[in-house]
mmCIF file of C-alpha atoms in Angstrom:
data_model
loop_
_atom_site.group_PDB
_atom_site.id
_atom_site.type_symbol
_atom_site.label_atom_id
_atom_site.label_comp_id
_atom_site.label_asym_id
_atom_site.label_seq_id
_atom_site.Cartn_x
_atom_site.Cartn_y
_atom_site.Cartn_z
ATOM 1 C CA MET F 1 -0.106 0.170 -0.003
ATOM 2 C CA ALA F 2 1.078 3.709 -0.659
ATOM 3 C CA ALA F 3 0.467 4.541 3.161
ATOM 4 C CA ARG F 4 0.176 2.339 6.048
ATOM 5 C CA GLN F 5 -3.515 1.907 7.135
ATOM 6 C CA ALA F 6 -4.612 1.920 10.622
ATOM 7 C CA SER F 7 -4.867 -1.628 12.196
ATOM 8 C CA PRO F 8 -8.359 -2.677 12.750
ATOM 9 C CA GLY F 9 -9.421 -3.355 15.772
ATOM 10 C CA ARG F 10 -11.318 -6.404 17.303
ATOM 11 C CA ARG F 11 -14.913 -5.177 16.269
ATOM 12 C CA THR F 12 -13.702 -4.467 12.753
ATOM 13 C CA ILE F 13 -12.035 -7.795 12.528
ATOM 14 C CA LEU F 14 -15.147 -9.754 14.080
ATOM 15 C CA PHE F 15 -17.331 -8.067 11.405
ATOM 16 C CA LEU F 16 -14.928 -9.017 8.574
ATOM 17 C CA ALA F 17 -15.391 -12.554 9.858
ATOM 18 C CA VAL F 18 -18.964 -12.746 9.806
ATOM 19 C CA ALA F 19 -18.806 -11.163 6.255
ATOM 20 C CA CYS F 20 -16.710 -14.274 5.327
ATOM 21 C CA ALA F 21 -18.908 -16.521 6.937
ATOM 22 C CA VAL F 22 -22.177 -15.309 5.228
ATOM 23 C CA SER F 23 -20.309 -14.727 1.738
ATOM 24 C CA VAL F 24 -18.891 -18.070 1.464
ATOM 25 C CA ALA F 25 -22.186 -19.807 2.985
ATOM 26 C CA ASN F 26 -23.401 -19.305 -0.597
ATOM 27 C CA VAL F 27 -21.046 -21.651 -1.892
ATOM 28 C CA TYR F 28 -21.744 -24.487 0.209
ATOM 29 C CA PHE F 29 -25.268 -24.493 1.321
ATOM 30 C CA PRO F 30 -26.596 -26.169 -2.164
ATOM 31 C CA GLN F 31 -24.605 -29.235 -0.885
ATOM 32 C CA ALA F 32 -27.000 -30.341 1.652
ATOM 33 C CA ILE F 33 -30.464 -29.535 -0.610
ATOM 34 C CA SER F 34 -29.167 -31.371 -3.742
ATOM 35 C CA PRO F 35 -31.489 -33.974 -3.019
ATOM 36 C CA LEU F 36 -34.321 -31.695 -2.728
ATOM 37 C CA ILE F 37 -33.477 -29.995 -5.726
ATOM 38 C CA ALA F 38 -33.758 -33.212 -7.538
ATOM 39 C CA SER F 39 -36.876 -33.914 -6.250
ATOM 40 C CA GLY F 40 -38.487 -30.685 -6.592
ATOM 41 C CA LEU F 41 -37.205 -30.280 -10.273
ATOM 42 C CA ARG F 42 -37.718 -33.958 -11.079
ATOM 43 C CA VAL F 43 -34.146 -34.494 -12.055
ATOM 44 C CA PRO F 44 -31.739 -37.256 -11.218
ATOM 45 C CA PRO F 45 -29.891 -36.792 -8.074
ATOM 46 C CA ASP F 46 -26.091 -36.915 -9.960
ATOM 47 C CA GLU F 47 -27.439 -34.096 -12.192
ATOM 48 C CA ALA F 48 -29.006 -32.099 -9.335
ATOM 49 C CA ALA F 49 -25.408 -32.078 -7.918
ATOM 50 C CA LEU F 50 -24.225 -30.117 -11.008
ATOM 51 C CA VAL F 51 -25.523 -27.143 -8.810
ATOM 52 C CA VAL F 52 -22.530 -27.567 -6.570
ATOM 53 C CA THR F 53 -20.157 -28.031 -9.146
ATOM 54 C CA ALA F 54 -21.592 -24.904 -11.072
ATOM 55 C CA ILE F 55 -21.266 -22.654 -7.863
ATOM 56 C CA GLN F 56 -17.582 -23.801 -7.252
ATOM 57 C CA ILE F 57 -16.475 -23.465 -10.956
ATOM 58 C CA GLY F 58 -17.797 -19.979 -10.688
ATOM 59 C CA TYR F 59 -16.214 -19.322 -7.210
ATOM 60 C CA ALA F 60 -12.859 -20.211 -8.949
ATOM 61 C CA ALA F 61 -13.610 -18.040 -11.923
ATOM 62 C CA GLY F 62 -14.461 -15.043 -9.916
ATOM 63 C CA ILE F 63 -11.395 -15.534 -7.747
ATOM 64 C CA PHE F 64 -9.247 -15.227 -10.862
ATOM 65 C CA LEU F 65 -11.344 -12.459 -12.487
ATOM 66 C CA LEU F 66 -12.415 -10.218 -9.542
ATOM 67 C CA VAL F 67 -10.198 -10.862 -6.424
ATOM 68 C CA PRO F 68 -6.956 -9.132 -8.360
ATOM 69 C CA LEU F 69 -9.079 -6.024 -8.121
ATOM 70 C CA GLY F 70 -8.369 -5.978 -4.507
ATOM 71 C CA ASP F 71 -4.920 -4.631 -5.329
ATOM 72 C CA ARG F 72 -6.149 -2.166 -7.858
ATOM 73 C CA LEU F 73 -9.506 -0.684 -6.163
ATOM 74 C CA PRO F 74 -10.379 0.623 -2.812
ATOM 75 C CA HIS F 75 -11.979 -2.182 -0.799
ATOM 76 C CA ARG F 76 -15.323 -0.771 0.737
ATOM 77 C CA PRO F 77 -16.867 0.008 -2.569
ATOM 78 C CA LEU F 78 -15.521 -3.488 -4.230
ATOM 79 C CA ILE F 79 -16.816 -5.274 -1.341
ATOM 80 C CA VAL F 80 -20.130 -3.782 -1.518
ATOM 81 C CA THR F 81 -20.629 -4.059 -4.907
ATOM 82 C CA LEU F 82 -19.700 -7.941 -4.990
ATOM 83 C CA LEU F 83 -22.328 -8.240 -1.896
ATOM 84 C CA ALA F 84 -25.118 -6.786 -3.600
ATOM 85 C CA LEU F 85 -24.742 -8.622 -6.901
ATOM 86 C CA THR F 86 -24.621 -12.176 -4.760
ATOM 87 C CA GLY F 87 -27.713 -11.177 -3.420
ATOM 88 C CA LEU F 88 -29.510 -10.453 -6.726
ATOM 89 C CA GLY F 89 -28.018 -13.662 -7.754
ATOM 90 C CA LEU F 90 -29.316 -15.671 -5.052
ATOM 91 C CA LEU F 91 -32.898 -14.289 -5.812
ATOM 92 C CA ALA F 92 -32.596 -15.441 -9.585
ATOM 93 C CA ALA F 93 -31.565 -18.774 -8.203
ATOM 94 C CA SER F 94 -34.543 -18.884 -5.775
ATOM 95 C CA ALA F 95 -36.958 -18.370 -8.763
ATOM 96 C CA ALA F 96 -34.981 -20.783 -11.376
ATOM 97 C CA PRO F 97 -37.708 -22.712 -13.035
ATOM 98 C CA THR F 98 -35.545 -25.610 -14.444
ATOM 99 C CA LEU F 99 -32.157 -27.080 -13.522
ATOM 100 C CA PRO F 100 -30.320 -25.434 -16.381
ATOM 101 C CA VAL F 101 -31.279 -21.889 -15.181
ATOM 102 C CA LEU F 102 -30.377 -22.991 -11.671
ATOM 103 C CA VAL F 103 -27.081 -24.096 -12.615
ATOM 104 C CA ALA F 104 -26.412 -20.817 -14.662
ATOM 105 C CA ALA F 105 -27.597 -18.664 -11.722
ATOM 106 C CA SER F 106 -25.522 -20.661 -9.164
ATOM 107 C CA ALA F 107 -22.485 -20.080 -11.536
ATOM 108 C CA ALA F 108 -23.203 -16.395 -11.590
ATOM 109 C CA VAL F 109 -23.406 -16.289 -7.503
ATOM 110 C CA GLY F 110 -20.254 -18.371 -7.414
ATOM 111 C CA VAL F 111 -18.532 -15.601 -9.259
ATOM 112 C CA THR F 112 -19.373 -12.446 -7.201
ATOM 113 C CA THR F 113 -19.870 -14.437 -3.755
ATOM 114 C CA VAL F 114 -15.835 -13.993 -3.558
ATOM 115 C CA VAL F 115 -15.629 -11.443 -0.744
ATOM 116 C CA PRO F 116 -13.767 -13.612 1.754
ATOM 117 C CA GLN F 117 -10.895 -13.664 -0.744
ATOM 118 C CA VAL F 118 -10.966 -9.838 -1.048
ATOM 119 C CA ILE F 119 -11.140 -9.539 2.753
ATOM 120 C CA ILE F 120 -8.377 -11.822 3.996
ATOM 121 C CA PRO F 121 -5.932 -10.361 2.016
ATOM 122 C CA MET F 122 -6.909 -6.702 2.773
ATOM 123 C CA ALA F 123 -6.821 -7.587 6.677
ATOM 124 C CA ALA F 124 -3.371 -9.094 6.324
ATOM 125 C CA GLY F 125 -1.915 -5.866 4.982
ATOM 126 C CA LEU F 126 -3.461 -3.815 7.584
ATOM 127 C CA VAL F 127 -2.088 -5.656 10.736
ATOM 128 C CA PRO F 128 1.691 -5.960 11.665
ATOM 129 C CA PRO F 129 3.555 -9.252 10.641
ATOM 130 C CA GLU F 130 3.303 -10.638 14.267
ATOM 131 C CA ARG F 131 -0.484 -10.412 13.919
ATOM 132 C CA ARG F 132 -0.887 -11.809 10.838
ATOM 133 C CA GLY F 133 -1.491 -15.649 11.531
ATOM 134 C CA ALA F 134 -3.561 -14.746 14.351
ATOM 135 C CA VAL F 135 -5.932 -12.425 12.505
ATOM 136 C CA THR F 136 -6.117 -14.889 9.389
ATOM 137 C CA GLY F 137 -6.968 -17.633 11.729
ATOM 138 C CA THR F 138 -9.694 -15.697 13.066
ATOM 139 C CA LEU F 139 -11.264 -14.732 10.029
ATOM 140 C CA LEU F 140 -10.883 -18.180 8.390
ATOM 141 C CA SER F 141 -12.894 -19.255 11.555
ATOM 142 C CA GLY F 142 -15.545 -17.092 10.198
ATOM 143 C CA LEU F 143 -15.069 -18.605 6.857
ATOM 144 C CA ILE F 144 -15.233 -22.367 8.443
ATOM 145 C CA ALA F 145 -18.215 -21.616 10.573
ATOM 146 C CA GLY F 146 -20.032 -20.320 7.270
ATOM 147 C CA ILE F 147 -19.131 -23.347 5.441
ATOM 148 C CA LEU F 148 -20.265 -25.590 7.824
ATOM 149 C CA LEU F 149 -23.230 -23.943 9.281
ATOM 150 C CA ALA F 150 -24.318 -23.355 5.867
ATOM 151 C CA ARG F 151 -25.510 -26.872 5.386
ATOM 152 C CA THR F 152 -27.244 -26.848 8.638
ATOM 153 C CA PHE F 153 -28.954 -24.095 7.815
ATOM 154 C CA SER F 154 -30.210 -25.308 4.243
ATOM 155 C CA GLY F 155 -30.646 -28.821 5.307
ATOM 156 C CA THR F 156 -33.167 -27.674 8.115
ATOM 157 C CA VAL F 157 -34.666 -24.838 6.180
ATOM 158 C CA GLY F 158 -34.893 -26.822 2.904
ATOM 159 C CA GLN F 159 -36.617 -29.784 4.749
ATOM 160 C CA TRP F 160 -39.380 -27.614 6.135
ATOM 161 C CA LEU F 161 -39.849 -24.914 3.408
ATOM 162 C CA GLY F 162 -38.682 -26.700 0.361
ATOM 163 C CA TRP F 163 -35.490 -25.896 -1.638
ATOM 164 C CA ARG F 164 -35.960 -22.687 -2.751
ATOM 165 C CA ALA F 165 -36.209 -21.255 1.049
ATOM 166 C CA PRO F 166 -32.535 -21.308 1.480
ATOM 167 C CA TYR F 167 -31.874 -18.925 -1.473
ATOM 168 C CA VAL F 168 -34.365 -16.508 -0.453
ATOM 169 C CA VAL F 169 -33.383 -16.353 3.218
ATOM 170 C CA ALA F 170 -29.558 -16.166 1.943
ATOM 171 C CA ALA F 171 -30.459 -13.227 -0.356
ATOM 172 C CA ALA F 172 -32.015 -11.245 2.552
ATOM 173 C CA VAL F 173 -29.135 -11.869 4.844
ATOM 174 C CA VAL F 174 -26.403 -10.889 2.035
ATOM 175 C CA LEU F 175 -28.496 -7.580 1.315
ATOM 176 C CA ALA F 176 -28.495 -6.616 4.885
ATOM 177 C CA LEU F 177 -24.915 -7.253 5.020
ATOM 178 C CA THR F 178 -24.269 -4.876 2.289
ATOM 179 C CA ALA F 179 -25.886 -2.081 3.991
ATOM 180 C CA VAL F 180 -23.731 -2.639 7.116
ATOM 181 C CA ALA F 181 -20.541 -3.292 4.962
ATOM 182 C CA ALA F 182 -21.089 0.131 3.194
ATOM 183 C CA VAL F 183 -19.918 1.731 6.657
ATOM 184 C CA ALA F 184 -18.185 -0.814 8.403
ATOM 185 C CA VAL F 185 -15.418 -1.855 5.692
ATOM 186 C CA PRO F 186 -11.965 0.127 6.468
ATOM 187 C CA VAL F 187 -11.068 2.425 3.936
ATOM 188 C CA THR F 188 -8.015 1.628 2.259
ATOM 189 C CA THR F 189 -5.586 3.000 -0.349
ATOM 190 C CA PRO F 190 -5.071 0.803 -3.491
ATOM 191 C CA ALA F 191 -1.599 -1.186 -3.598
ATOM 192 C CA SER F 192 -1.087 -1.040 -7.266
ATOM 193 C CA ARG F 193 -2.020 1.041 -10.364
ATOM 194 C CA GLN F 194 -1.287 -1.775 -12.798
ATOM 195 C CA PRO F 195 -3.843 -1.926 -15.479
ATOM 196 C CA TYR F 196 -6.422 -4.988 -14.874
ATOM 197 C CA PRO F 197 -5.201 -7.114 -17.600
ATOM 198 C CA SER F 198 -1.446 -6.868 -16.223
ATOM 199 C CA LEU F 199 -3.217 -8.071 -12.703
ATOM 200 C CA LEU F 200 -4.602 -11.245 -14.031
ATOM 201 C CA ALA F 201 -1.326 -11.984 -15.889
ATOM 202 C CA ALA F 202 0.543 -11.302 -12.768
ATOM 203 C CA SER F 203 -1.188 -14.182 -11.144
ATOM 204 C CA VAL F 204 -0.326 -16.622 -13.402
ATOM 205 C CA LEU F 205 3.425 -15.182 -13.360
ATOM 206 C CA LEU F 206 3.238 -15.428 -9.745
ATOM 207 C CA LEU F 207 2.450 -19.332 -10.243
ATOM 208 C CA ARG F 208 5.631 -19.607 -12.654
ATOM 209 C CA THR F 209 8.138 -17.721 -10.215
ATOM 210 C CA GLU F 210 6.931 -18.668 -6.510
ATOM 211 C CA PRO F 211 7.746 -22.410 -5.869
ATOM 212 C CA ALA F 212 6.192 -21.658 -2.253
ATOM 213 C CA LEU F 213 2.946 -20.619 -4.040
ATOM 214 C CA ARG F 214 2.573 -23.666 -6.377
ATOM 215 C CA ARG F 215 3.502 -26.077 -3.237
ATOM 216 C CA SER F 216 0.474 -24.373 -1.381
ATOM 217 C CA CYS F 217 -1.432 -24.330 -4.322
ATOM 218 C CA LEU F 218 -0.881 -28.350 -4.696
ATOM 219 C CA TYR F 219 -1.801 -28.945 -1.191
ATOM 220 C CA GLN F 220 -5.017 -27.399 -0.878
ATOM 221 C CA ALA F 221 -6.166 -28.277 -4.148
ATOM 222 C CA THR F 222 -5.701 -32.054 -3.333
ATOM 223 C CA ILE F 223 -7.164 -31.793 0.351
ATOM 224 C CA PHE F 224 -10.106 -29.513 -0.667
ATOM 225 C CA ALA F 225 -11.054 -31.855 -3.528
ATOM 226 C CA GLY F 226 -11.306 -34.685 -1.221
ATOM 227 C CA PHE F 227 -13.187 -32.451 1.285
ATOM 228 C CA SER F 228 -15.680 -31.338 -1.618
ATOM 229 C CA ALA F 229 -15.988 -35.069 -2.822
ATOM 230 C CA ALA F 230 -16.851 -36.098 0.582
ATOM 231 C CA TRP F 231 -19.423 -33.417 1.359
ATOM 232 C CA THR F 232 -21.085 -33.657 -2.138
ATOM 233 C CA CYS F 233 -21.710 -37.362 -1.792
ATOM 234 C CA VAL F 234 -22.374 -37.683 1.957
ATOM 235 C CA ALA F 235 -25.746 -36.135 1.125
ATOM 236 C CA LEU F 236 -26.272 -38.842 -1.462
ATOM 237 C CA LEU F 237 -25.414 -41.677 1.045
ATOM 238 C CA LEU F 238 -27.775 -39.953 3.750
ATOM 239 C CA THR F 239 -30.635 -39.584 1.844
ATOM 240 C CA GLY F 240 -30.277 -42.948 -0.175
ATOM 241 C CA PRO F 241 -31.352 -46.434 0.716
ATOM 242 C CA ARG F 242 -28.783 -47.312 3.153
ATOM 243 C CA TYR F 243 -29.790 -44.453 5.661
ATOM 244 C CA GLY F 244 -32.944 -43.229 4.481
ATOM 245 C CA LEU F 245 -32.932 -39.910 6.025
ATOM 246 C CA GLY F 246 -33.582 -36.280 4.976
ATOM 247 C CA ALA F 247 -31.642 -33.404 3.972
ATOM 248 C CA GLN F 248 -32.019 -32.336 7.748
ATOM 249 C CA ALA F 249 -29.622 -35.101 8.557
ATOM 250 C CA VAL F 250 -26.956 -33.440 6.537
ATOM 251 C CA GLY F 251 -27.086 -30.294 8.174
ATOM 252 C CA LEU F 252 -26.976 -31.899 11.620
ATOM 253 C CA LEU F 253 -23.836 -33.648 10.518
ATOM 254 C CA ALA F 254 -22.412 -30.395 9.318
ATOM 255 C CA LEU F 255 -23.254 -28.951 12.702
ATOM 256 C CA ILE F 256 -21.292 -31.657 14.472
ATOM 257 C CA GLY F 257 -18.278 -30.447 12.031
ATOM 258 C CA ALA F 258 -18.463 -26.860 13.581
ATOM 259 C CA GLY F 259 -16.190 -28.216 16.416
ATOM 260 C CA SER F 260 -13.374 -27.474 13.377
ATOM 261 C CA VAL F 261 -13.880 -23.702 13.727
ATOM 262 C CA VAL F 262 -11.825 -23.523 17.209
ATOM 263 C CA CYS F 263 -8.708 -25.330 15.214
ATOM 264 C CA ALA F 264 -8.016 -22.207 12.611
ATOM 265 C CA PRO F 265 -6.844 -19.827 15.141
ATOM 266 C CA ALA F 266 -4.739 -22.670 16.682
ATOM 267 C CA ALA F 267 -3.023 -23.626 13.281
ATOM 268 C CA GLY F 268 -2.574 -19.777 12.694
ATOM 269 C CA ARG F 269 -0.749 -19.589 16.141
ATOM 270 C CA ARG F 270 1.322 -22.542 15.277
ATOM 271 C CA SER F 271 2.010 -21.447 11.831
ATOM 272 C CA ASP F 272 3.337 -18.223 13.447
ATOM 273 C CA ARG F 273 5.640 -19.745 15.905
ATOM 274 C CA HIS F 274 6.800 -23.012 13.959
ATOM 275 C CA GLY F 275 5.955 -22.029 10.412
ATOM 276 C CA PRO F 276 3.607 -23.533 8.009
ATOM 277 C CA ASP F 277 5.200 -26.712 7.107
ATOM 278 C CA GLN F 278 4.714 -28.757 10.214
ATOM 279 C CA VAL F 279 0.794 -27.807 10.237
ATOM 280 C CA ASN F 280 0.637 -29.050 6.743
ATOM 281 C CA LEU F 281 1.932 -32.497 7.502
ATOM 282 C CA TRP F 282 -0.244 -32.963 10.125
ATOM 283 C CA CYS F 283 -3.132 -31.872 7.783
ATOM 284 C CA ALA F 284 -2.021 -34.321 5.116
ATOM 285 C CA VAL F 285 -1.777 -37.168 7.682
ATOM 286 C CA GLY F 286 -5.165 -36.205 9.167
ATOM 287 C CA ALA F 287 -6.822 -36.292 5.758
ATOM 288 C CA VAL F 288 -5.481 -39.848 5.293
ATOM 289 C CA ALA F 289 -6.792 -40.882 8.500
ATOM 290 C CA ALA F 290 -10.265 -39.331 8.045
ATOM 291 C CA ALA F 291 -10.715 -41.397 4.480
ATOM 292 C CA ALA F 292 -10.251 -44.477 6.757
ATOM 293 C CA VAL F 293 -12.711 -43.457 9.402
ATOM 294 C CA LEU F 294 -15.346 -42.361 6.591
ATOM 295 C CA LEU F 295 -14.964 -45.757 5.135
ATOM 296 C CA ALA F 296 -16.822 -47.326 8.392
ATOM 297 C CA GLY F 297 -19.710 -45.211 7.203
ATOM 298 C CA VAL F 298 -20.791 -48.024 4.391
ATOM 299 C CA ALA F 299 -22.049 -50.107 7.627
ATOM 300 C CA GLY F 300 -25.321 -47.993 8.228
ATOM 301 C CA GLY F 301 -27.225 -47.690 11.391
ATOM 302 C CA PRO F 302 -25.859 -45.758 14.508
ATOM 303 C CA ALA F 303 -22.323 -47.083 14.096
ATOM 304 C CA GLY F 304 -22.111 -45.719 10.376
ATOM 305 C CA LEU F 305 -23.399 -42.192 11.701
ATOM 306 C CA VAL F 306 -20.856 -42.009 14.187
ATOM 307 C CA ALA F 307 -18.186 -42.793 11.649
ATOM 308 C CA LEU F 308 -19.355 -40.423 9.317
ATOM 309 C CA ALA F 309 -19.559 -37.618 12.003
ATOM 310 C CA ALA F 310 -15.983 -38.447 13.197
ATOM 311 C CA GLY F 311 -14.473 -38.770 9.733
ATOM 312 C CA MET F 312 -16.095 -35.491 8.672
ATOM 313 C CA LEU F 313 -14.616 -33.549 11.682
ATOM 314 C CA LEU F 314 -11.180 -34.928 10.821
ATOM 315 C CA LEU F 315 -11.403 -34.158 7.533
ATOM 316 C CA ASP F 316 -13.112 -30.448 7.991
ATOM 317 C CA VAL F 317 -10.123 -29.907 10.656
ATOM 318 C CA ALA F 318 -7.318 -31.007 8.203
ATOM 319 C CA THR F 319 -8.751 -29.051 5.156
ATOM 320 C CA GLN F 320 -9.588 -25.619 7.438
ATOM 321 C CA ALA F 321 -5.836 -26.122 9.328
ATOM 322 C CA GLY F 322 -4.185 -26.603 5.899
ATOM 323 C CA GLN F 323 -5.961 -23.319 4.446
ATOM 324 C CA VAL F 324 -4.469 -21.045 7.420
ATOM 325 C CA ALA F 325 -0.977 -22.640 7.166
ATOM 326 C CA ASN F 326 -0.794 -22.309 3.377
ATOM 327 C CA GLN F 327 -2.174 -18.525 3.374
ATOM 328 C CA ALA F 328 0.157 -17.865 6.217
ATOM 329 C CA ARG F 329 3.059 -18.904 3.851
ATOM 330 C CA ILE F 330 1.964 -17.125 0.500
ATOM 331 C CA PHE F 331 1.044 -13.950 2.498
ATOM 332 C CA ALA F 332 4.582 -13.588 3.855
ATOM 333 C CA LEU F 333 6.173 -13.639 0.128
ATOM 334 C CA ARG F 334 5.277 -10.424 -1.627
ATOM 335 C CA PRO F 335 3.121 -7.763 0.551
ATOM 336 C CA GLU F 336 2.741 -5.682 -2.179
ATOM 337 C CA ALA F 337 0.948 -8.458 -4.581
ATOM 338 C CA ARG F 338 -1.174 -10.281 -1.860
ATOM 339 C CA SER F 339 -4.446 -10.182 -3.656
ATOM 340 C CA ARG F 340 -2.999 -11.454 -6.624
ATOM 341 C CA MET F 341 -1.115 -14.066 -4.903
ATOM 342 C CA ASN F 342 -4.428 -15.257 -3.325
ATOM 343 C CA THR F 343 -5.849 -15.205 -6.428
ATOM 344 C CA ALA F 344 -3.477 -17.851 -7.987
ATOM 345 C CA TYR F 345 -3.856 -19.896 -4.898
ATOM 346 C CA MET F 346 -7.581 -20.032 -4.120
ATOM 347 C CA THR F 347 -8.367 -20.450 -7.962
ATOM 348 C CA CYS F 348 -6.585 -23.494 -8.047
ATOM 349 C CA ALA F 349 -8.134 -24.529 -4.551
ATOM 350 C CA PHE F 350 -11.410 -24.266 -6.065
ATOM 351 C CA LEU F 351 -10.496 -25.816 -9.171
ATOM 352 C CA GLY F 352 -9.327 -28.813 -7.146
ATOM 353 C CA GLY F 353 -12.674 -28.458 -5.027
ATOM 354 C CA SER F 354 -14.866 -28.403 -8.242
ATOM 355 C CA ALA F 355 -13.022 -31.260 -9.475
ATOM 356 C CA GLY F 356 -13.337 -33.244 -6.515
ATOM 357 C CA SER F 357 -17.301 -32.831 -6.436
ATOM 358 C CA TRP F 358 -17.350 -34.119 -10.063
ATOM 359 C CA LEU F 359 -15.182 -37.033 -9.226
ATOM 360 C CA GLY F 360 -16.756 -37.751 -6.112
ATOM 361 C CA VAL F 361 -20.309 -37.964 -7.753
ATOM 362 C CA ARG F 362 -18.662 -40.204 -10.535
ATOM 363 C CA ALA F 363 -16.884 -42.509 -8.008
ATOM 364 C CA TYR F 364 -20.111 -42.572 -5.988
ATOM 365 C CA THR F 365 -22.316 -43.736 -9.066
ATOM 366 C CA VAL F 366 -19.823 -46.307 -9.764
ATOM 367 C CA LEU F 367 -18.246 -47.636 -6.504
ATOM 368 C CA GLY F 368 -20.752 -46.430 -4.154
ATOM 369 C CA TRP F 369 -19.391 -44.809 -0.771
ATOM 370 C CA PRO F 370 -16.052 -46.816 -0.536
ATOM 371 C CA GLY F 371 -15.298 -45.586 -4.016
ATOM 372 C CA VAL F 372 -15.531 -41.832 -2.482
ATOM 373 C CA CYS F 373 -13.501 -42.704 0.634
ATOM 374 C CA ALA F 374 -10.842 -44.190 -1.838
ATOM 375 C CA LEU F 375 -10.613 -40.937 -3.830
ATOM 376 C CA VAL F 376 -10.161 -38.770 -0.631
ATOM 377 C CA ALA F 377 -7.257 -41.088 0.611
ATOM 378 C CA VAL F 378 -5.614 -40.982 -2.818
ATOM 379 C CA LEU F 379 -5.910 -37.049 -3.035
ATOM 380 C CA ALA F 380 -4.562 -36.654 0.546
ATOM 381 C CA VAL F 381 -1.624 -39.239 -0.170
ATOM 382 C CA THR F 382 -0.845 -37.100 -3.034
ATOM 383 C CA ALA F 383 -0.524 -34.224 -0.944
ATOM 384 C CA LEU F 384 1.507 -36.060 1.791
ATOM 385 C CA ALA F 385 4.141 -37.178 -0.944
ATOM 386 C CA ARG F 386 4.609 -33.758 -2.244
ATOM 387 C CA HIS F 387 5.091 -32.544 1.666
ATOM 388 C CA LEU F 388 7.523 -35.433 2.228
ATOM 389 C CA LEU F 389 9.608 -34.651 -1.159
ATOM 390 C CA HIS F 390 9.788 -30.931 -0.084
ATOM 391 C CA ALA F 391 13.493 -30.427 1.502
ATOM 392 C CA PRO F 392 13.667 -27.102 3.000
ATOM 393 C CA SER F 393 17.437 -25.601 2.881
ATOM 394 C CA ALA F 394 19.248 -25.973 5.971
ATOM 395 C CA GLY F 395 18.811 -23.148 8.330
ATOM 396 C CA ARG F 396 16.037 -21.423 6.746
ATOM 397 C CA ALA F 397 13.743 -20.143 9.166
ATOM 398 C CA ASP F 398 11.892 -18.064 6.851
ATOM 399 C CA PRO F 399 7.780 -18.980 7.565
ATOM 400 C CA ALA F 400 6.964 -18.850 3.763
ATOM 401 C CA GLY F 401 9.251 -21.956 3.048
ATOM 402 C CA ASP F 402 10.790 -21.860 -0.203
ATOM 403 C CA ARG F 403 10.838 -18.785 -1.816
ATOM 404 C CA SER F 404 12.175 -17.748 -5.267
ATOM 405 C CA PRO F 405 15.486 -15.594 -5.668
ATOM 406 C CA GLY F 406 14.907 -11.786 -5.050
ATOM 407 C CA THR F 407 11.476 -12.288 -3.474
ATOM 408 C CA PRO F 408 11.403 -9.491 -0.638
#
């Protein structure tokens, strides 16, 4: 930034965490109601799951196309505009008469609901380095709460009022948040005056020149792909013949997973003290263990439900703690390019997530729940193998890990 902005206080950080939660919830709440969408629009469940894939692809596109503007434009008007467009997109989705229209509206919502990826690098630039991991962890706690409680909200509301109701309620909440954001978001000075095409090219260039960024992208893309596959398919498992439960059961399962919220600040503090590599190792091992626990869910009955709850909680913790560690690493690389760095990272992460959702449904259709668990395990082992192959230079204390030569 051209001039140092005032460090935000606790109330501002809390509001920003809430904004992250509300915004990101729109990407995840369709996971719990895809069986209801299938029933309401009279389409097969695997086709209804395209709504989940579409919004994640839209989110990845929005991250690549819009988040770089966080380095170019003042944050307050950018955030307010994106929130307003998200609210309108949700209203359009709620009125969709057919699945293709709903898929298109979902993709549009995904494009604009990238507010958390604007907020997080903004806040990282407003706090001193010794607070960066803790503040990132706090904001990610809000993000995680939105991810997990979104399914509880949509599963419960959708079960009672139909699949359109969660979209209407979400639109009302987002539009109310828009009004508050117009006065609560910190006033900032743009960090860059580069033309927009240059900002887009910079994200690709950063992927080519920053080994630590590429490594972080691989970690999160693989772990998040497994996370998305599991959450997309657990709705099919719970509402299918083995369990015969409703969408509300998916929401209750997500509520159990909300315990992972407390892990993000702890992961941030651990990254601040010991570097992110140690946290990444634990996360990869935890995701492999989660796949093994989730496999017991194929048994059905109370024992199967316990296994699903425990496995999903472990997978949630691994995914969210890994997110904290990876972002702590990349935000330490180039302070003047945090939004562009986050653009490259989150685009890769959500491309992995959308691929995981699509592959998960294919695995479930062909091999059932064991196929989904095998997919989660393979993806986690890929991240673990890359981590074990990474050999930091002796004596390196830089929390960012492997930097490219000349990086400030």
